[in-house]
Short mmCIF file of C-alpha atoms and ligand atoms in Angstrom, two decimals:
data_model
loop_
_atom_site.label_atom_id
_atom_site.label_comp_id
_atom_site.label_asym_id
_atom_site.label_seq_id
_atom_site.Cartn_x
_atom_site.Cartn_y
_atom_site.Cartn_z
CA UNK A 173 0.00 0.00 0.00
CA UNK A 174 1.54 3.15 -0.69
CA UNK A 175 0.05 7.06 0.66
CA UNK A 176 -1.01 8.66 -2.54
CA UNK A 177 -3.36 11.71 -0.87
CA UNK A 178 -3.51 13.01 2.04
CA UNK A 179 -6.37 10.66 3.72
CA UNK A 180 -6.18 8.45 1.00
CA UNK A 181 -4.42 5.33 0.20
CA UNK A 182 -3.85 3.34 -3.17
CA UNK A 183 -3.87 -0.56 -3.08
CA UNK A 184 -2.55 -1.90 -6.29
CA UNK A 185 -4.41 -5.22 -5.27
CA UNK A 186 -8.17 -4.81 -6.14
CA UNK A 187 -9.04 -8.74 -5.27
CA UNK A 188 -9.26 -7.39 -1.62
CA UNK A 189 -12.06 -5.24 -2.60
CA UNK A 190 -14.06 -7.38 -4.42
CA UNK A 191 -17.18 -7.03 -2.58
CA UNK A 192 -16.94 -3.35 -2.02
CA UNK A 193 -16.17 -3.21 -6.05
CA UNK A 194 -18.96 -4.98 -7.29
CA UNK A 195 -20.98 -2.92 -5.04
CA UNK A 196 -20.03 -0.01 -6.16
CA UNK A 197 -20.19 -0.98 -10.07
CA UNK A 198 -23.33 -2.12 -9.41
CA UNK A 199 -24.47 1.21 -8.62
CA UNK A 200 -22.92 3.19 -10.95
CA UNK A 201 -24.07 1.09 -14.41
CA UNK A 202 -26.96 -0.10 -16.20
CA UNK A 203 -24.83 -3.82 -16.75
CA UNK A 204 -23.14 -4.41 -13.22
CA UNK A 205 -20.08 -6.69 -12.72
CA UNK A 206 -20.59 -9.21 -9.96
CA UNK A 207 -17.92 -10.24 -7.17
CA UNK A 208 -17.16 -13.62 -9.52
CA UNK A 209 -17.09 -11.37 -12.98
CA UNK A 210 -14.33 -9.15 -11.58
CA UNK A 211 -12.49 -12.11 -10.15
CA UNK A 212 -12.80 -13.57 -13.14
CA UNK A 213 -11.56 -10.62 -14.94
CA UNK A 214 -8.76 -9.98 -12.61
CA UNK A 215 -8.04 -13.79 -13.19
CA UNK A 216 -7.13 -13.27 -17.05
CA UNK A 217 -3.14 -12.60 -17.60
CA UNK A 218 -2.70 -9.29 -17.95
CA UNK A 219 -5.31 -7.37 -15.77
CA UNK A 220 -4.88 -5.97 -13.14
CA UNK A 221 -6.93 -3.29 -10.66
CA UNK A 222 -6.38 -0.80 -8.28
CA UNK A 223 -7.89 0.68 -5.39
CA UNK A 224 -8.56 3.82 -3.50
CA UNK A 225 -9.22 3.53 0.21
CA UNK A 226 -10.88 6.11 2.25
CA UNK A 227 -8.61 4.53 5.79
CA UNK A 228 -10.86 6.86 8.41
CA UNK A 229 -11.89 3.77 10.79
CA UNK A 230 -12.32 0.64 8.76
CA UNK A 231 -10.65 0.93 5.60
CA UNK A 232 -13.70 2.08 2.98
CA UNK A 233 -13.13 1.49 -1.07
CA UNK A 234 -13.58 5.19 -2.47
CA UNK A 235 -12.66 4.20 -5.89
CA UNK A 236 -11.62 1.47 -8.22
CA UNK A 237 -9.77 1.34 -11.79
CA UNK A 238 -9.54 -1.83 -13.70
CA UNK A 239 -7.43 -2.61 -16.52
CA UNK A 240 -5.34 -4.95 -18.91
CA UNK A 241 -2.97 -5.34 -21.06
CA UNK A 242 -2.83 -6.73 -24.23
CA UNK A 243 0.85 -6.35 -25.20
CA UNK A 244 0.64 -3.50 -27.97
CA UNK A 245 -2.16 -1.69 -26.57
CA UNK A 246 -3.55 -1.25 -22.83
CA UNK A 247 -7.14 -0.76 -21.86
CA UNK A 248 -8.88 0.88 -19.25
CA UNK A 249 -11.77 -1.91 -18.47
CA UNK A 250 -13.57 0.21 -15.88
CA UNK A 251 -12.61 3.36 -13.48
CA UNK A 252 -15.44 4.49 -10.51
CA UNK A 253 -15.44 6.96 -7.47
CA UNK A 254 -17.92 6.62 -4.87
CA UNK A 255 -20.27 9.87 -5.22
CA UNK A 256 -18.76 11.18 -1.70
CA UNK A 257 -15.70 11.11 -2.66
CA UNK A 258 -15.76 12.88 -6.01
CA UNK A 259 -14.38 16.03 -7.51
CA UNK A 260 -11.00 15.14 -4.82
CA UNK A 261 -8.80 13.94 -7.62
CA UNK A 262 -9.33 10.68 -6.56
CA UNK A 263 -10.18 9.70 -10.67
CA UNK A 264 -7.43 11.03 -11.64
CA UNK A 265 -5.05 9.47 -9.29
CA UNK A 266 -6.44 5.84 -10.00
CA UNK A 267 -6.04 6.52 -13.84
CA UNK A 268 -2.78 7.66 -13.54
CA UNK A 269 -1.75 4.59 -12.07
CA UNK A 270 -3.86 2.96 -14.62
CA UNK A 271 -1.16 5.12 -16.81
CA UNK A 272 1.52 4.42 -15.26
CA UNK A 273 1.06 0.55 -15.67
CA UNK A 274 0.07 0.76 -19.27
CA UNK A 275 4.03 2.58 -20.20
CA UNK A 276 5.61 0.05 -17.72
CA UNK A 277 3.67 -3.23 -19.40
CA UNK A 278 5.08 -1.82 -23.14
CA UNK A 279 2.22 -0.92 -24.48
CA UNK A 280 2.21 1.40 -27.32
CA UNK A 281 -1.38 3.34 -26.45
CA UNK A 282 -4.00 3.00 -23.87
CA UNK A 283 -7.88 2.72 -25.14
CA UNK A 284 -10.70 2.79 -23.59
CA UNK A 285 -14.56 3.69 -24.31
CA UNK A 286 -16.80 6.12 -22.58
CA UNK A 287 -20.16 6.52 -22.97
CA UNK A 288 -21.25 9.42 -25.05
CA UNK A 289 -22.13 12.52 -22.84
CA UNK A 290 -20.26 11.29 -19.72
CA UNK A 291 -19.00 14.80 -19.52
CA UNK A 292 -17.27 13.68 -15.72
CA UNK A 293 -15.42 10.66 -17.53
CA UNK A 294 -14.73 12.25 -20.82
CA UNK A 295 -13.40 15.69 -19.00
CA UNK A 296 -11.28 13.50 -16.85
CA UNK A 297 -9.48 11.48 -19.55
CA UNK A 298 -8.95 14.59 -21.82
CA UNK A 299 -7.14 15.81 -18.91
CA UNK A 300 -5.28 13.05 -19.32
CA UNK A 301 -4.39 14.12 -22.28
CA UNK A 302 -6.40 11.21 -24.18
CA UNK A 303 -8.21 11.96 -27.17
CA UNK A 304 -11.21 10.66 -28.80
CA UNK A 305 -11.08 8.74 -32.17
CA UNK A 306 -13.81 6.61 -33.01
CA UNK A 307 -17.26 6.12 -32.28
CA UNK A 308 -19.39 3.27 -32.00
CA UNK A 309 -23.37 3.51 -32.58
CA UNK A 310 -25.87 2.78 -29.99
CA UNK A 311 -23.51 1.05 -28.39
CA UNK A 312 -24.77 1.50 -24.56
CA UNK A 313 -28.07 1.00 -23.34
CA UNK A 314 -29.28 3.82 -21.72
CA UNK A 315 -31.97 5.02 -19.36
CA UNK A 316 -35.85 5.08 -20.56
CA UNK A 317 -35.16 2.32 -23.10
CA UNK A 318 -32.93 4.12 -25.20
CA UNK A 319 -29.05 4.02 -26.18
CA UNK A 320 -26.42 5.57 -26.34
CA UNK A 321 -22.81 5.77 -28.33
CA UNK A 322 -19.74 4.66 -27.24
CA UNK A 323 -16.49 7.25 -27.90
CA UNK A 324 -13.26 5.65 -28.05
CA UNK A 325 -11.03 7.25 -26.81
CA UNK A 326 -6.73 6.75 -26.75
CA UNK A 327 -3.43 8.02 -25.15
CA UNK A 328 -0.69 7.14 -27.81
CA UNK A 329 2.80 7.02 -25.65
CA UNK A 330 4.90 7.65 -28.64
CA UNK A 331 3.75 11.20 -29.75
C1 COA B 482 -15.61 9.80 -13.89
C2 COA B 482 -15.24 9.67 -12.41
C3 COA B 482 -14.43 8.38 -12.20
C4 COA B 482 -14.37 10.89 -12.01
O1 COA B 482 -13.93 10.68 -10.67
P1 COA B 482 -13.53 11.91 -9.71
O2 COA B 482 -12.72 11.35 -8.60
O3 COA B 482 -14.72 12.70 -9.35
O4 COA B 482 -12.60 12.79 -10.69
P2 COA B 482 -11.44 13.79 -10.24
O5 COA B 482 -11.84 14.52 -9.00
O6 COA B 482 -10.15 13.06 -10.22
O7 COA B 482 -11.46 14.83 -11.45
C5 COA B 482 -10.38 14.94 -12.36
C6 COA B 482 -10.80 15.84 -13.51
O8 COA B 482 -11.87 15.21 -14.24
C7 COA B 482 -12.81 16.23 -14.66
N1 COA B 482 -14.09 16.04 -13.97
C8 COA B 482 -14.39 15.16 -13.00
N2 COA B 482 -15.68 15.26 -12.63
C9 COA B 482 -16.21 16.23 -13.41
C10 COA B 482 -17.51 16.80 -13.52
N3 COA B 482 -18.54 16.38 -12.74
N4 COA B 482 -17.72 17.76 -14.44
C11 COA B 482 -16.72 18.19 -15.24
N5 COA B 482 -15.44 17.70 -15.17
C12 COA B 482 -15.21 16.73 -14.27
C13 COA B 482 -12.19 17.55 -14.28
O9 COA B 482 -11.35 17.94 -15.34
C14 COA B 482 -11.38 17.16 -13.06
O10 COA B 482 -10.34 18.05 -12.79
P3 COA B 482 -10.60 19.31 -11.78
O11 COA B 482 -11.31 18.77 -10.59
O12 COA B 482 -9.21 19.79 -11.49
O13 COA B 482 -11.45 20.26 -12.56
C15 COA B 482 -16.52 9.68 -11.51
O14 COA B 482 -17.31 10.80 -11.87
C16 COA B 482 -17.36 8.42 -11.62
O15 COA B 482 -17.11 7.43 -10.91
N6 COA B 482 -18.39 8.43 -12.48
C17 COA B 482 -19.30 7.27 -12.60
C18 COA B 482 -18.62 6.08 -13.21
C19 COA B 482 -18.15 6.39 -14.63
O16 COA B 482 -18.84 7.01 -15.42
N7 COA B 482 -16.92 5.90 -14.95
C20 COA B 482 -16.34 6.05 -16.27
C21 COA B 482 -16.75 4.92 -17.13
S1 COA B 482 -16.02 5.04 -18.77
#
C-alpha cells in the first residue's frame, strides 16, 4: 500500500475489494459486474486493478480502476469513485496509475470507451491528455429504453 493523498491510500491489489467493487459498479451502471465477474476478470493474464481507500476507521473502497494489457495496446476496463468522494482527484489518481502501468507493461497506447455525454469521464481522460477517435453507434443501453454511443477514446505514448 503506498500514501497517494492526504487521507487516501492506493492498493494496487483490487481482489481485496471485491465485494466493495462490485458494489459499487453495481451502482454506478446499467450492466453491473458481480464479485465472480471481476475475479474472473482480474483472473485473465494481464489485468490488473487498483484501489482507493478512504482509511478513516475501517478501511472504505472510495474508488476502483480496472485494466489490462494486451501487449501492444492497454485498456482501461472500468474506473469508478464513490459519489462522496468525487471532484478530490481521486479519478485522476487511479487513472494515472492505470497510466503508469500501461508505459511500464510496453504498451504502445491506452484505449478505452466512454459513454457518449459522460461529460465527468470524458473531461477526466482529456485531462489526461487522451483523445477521442472513433465512435461506436448505440452502443450502450441507456436510461428510458434508449441508447447511447460509445467514444473511443486513446493516449498514444509515442507522440
Ligand atoms: C468519472 C469519475 C471516475 C471521475 O472521478 P472523480 O474522482 O470525481 O474525478 P477527479 O476529482 O479526479 O477529477 C479529475 C478531472 O476530471 C474532470 N471532472 C471530473 N468530474 C467532473 C464533472 N462532474 N464535471 C466536469 N469535469 C469533471 C475535471 O477535469 C477534473 O479536474 P478538476 O477537478 O481539477 O477540474 C466519476 O465521476 C465516476 O465514478 N463516475 C461514474 C462512473 C463512470 O462514469 N466511470 C467512467 C466509465 S467510462
Amino acid at each position: 500500500m503506498t500514501e497517494s493523498r492526504r487521507f487516501m491510500v492506493l492498493d494496487q491489489d483490487l481482489q481485496r475489494y471485491l465485494d466493495e467493487a462490485a458494489g459499487l459498479h453495481g451502482a454506478l451502471f446499467e450492466r453491473p459486474w458481480s464479485r465472480t465477474a471481476l475475479e474472473d476478470l482480474l483472473a485473465t493474464p494481464g489485468t490488473a486493478g487498483a484501489a482507493m481507500l478512504d482509511p478513516d476507521g475501517e478501511p472504505r473502497l472510495a474508488g476502483f480502476v480496472l485494466f489490462r494489457s494486451l501487449g501492444d495496446f492497454a485498456e482501461i476496463l472500468t474506473v469508478a469513485v464513490a459519489p462522496d468522494h468525487r471532484r478530490r482527484g481521486l479519478g485522476r489518481l487511479l487513472m494515472r496509475h492505470a497510466v503508469q502501468m500501461a508505459r511500464e507493461s510496453g504498451a504502445e497506447r491506452l484505449l478505452l470507451e466512454v459513454q457518449d455525454g459522460n461529460l465527468p469521464a470524458i473531461r477526466l481522460y482529456e485531462d489526461l491528455g487522451m483523445e477521442a477517435f472513433d465512435r461506436r453507434r448505440n452502443y450502450y443501453k441507456s436510461g428510458n429504453g434508449g441508447h447511447a454511443d460509445a467514444i473511443m477514446m486513446q493516449l498514444s505514448f509515442h507522440d
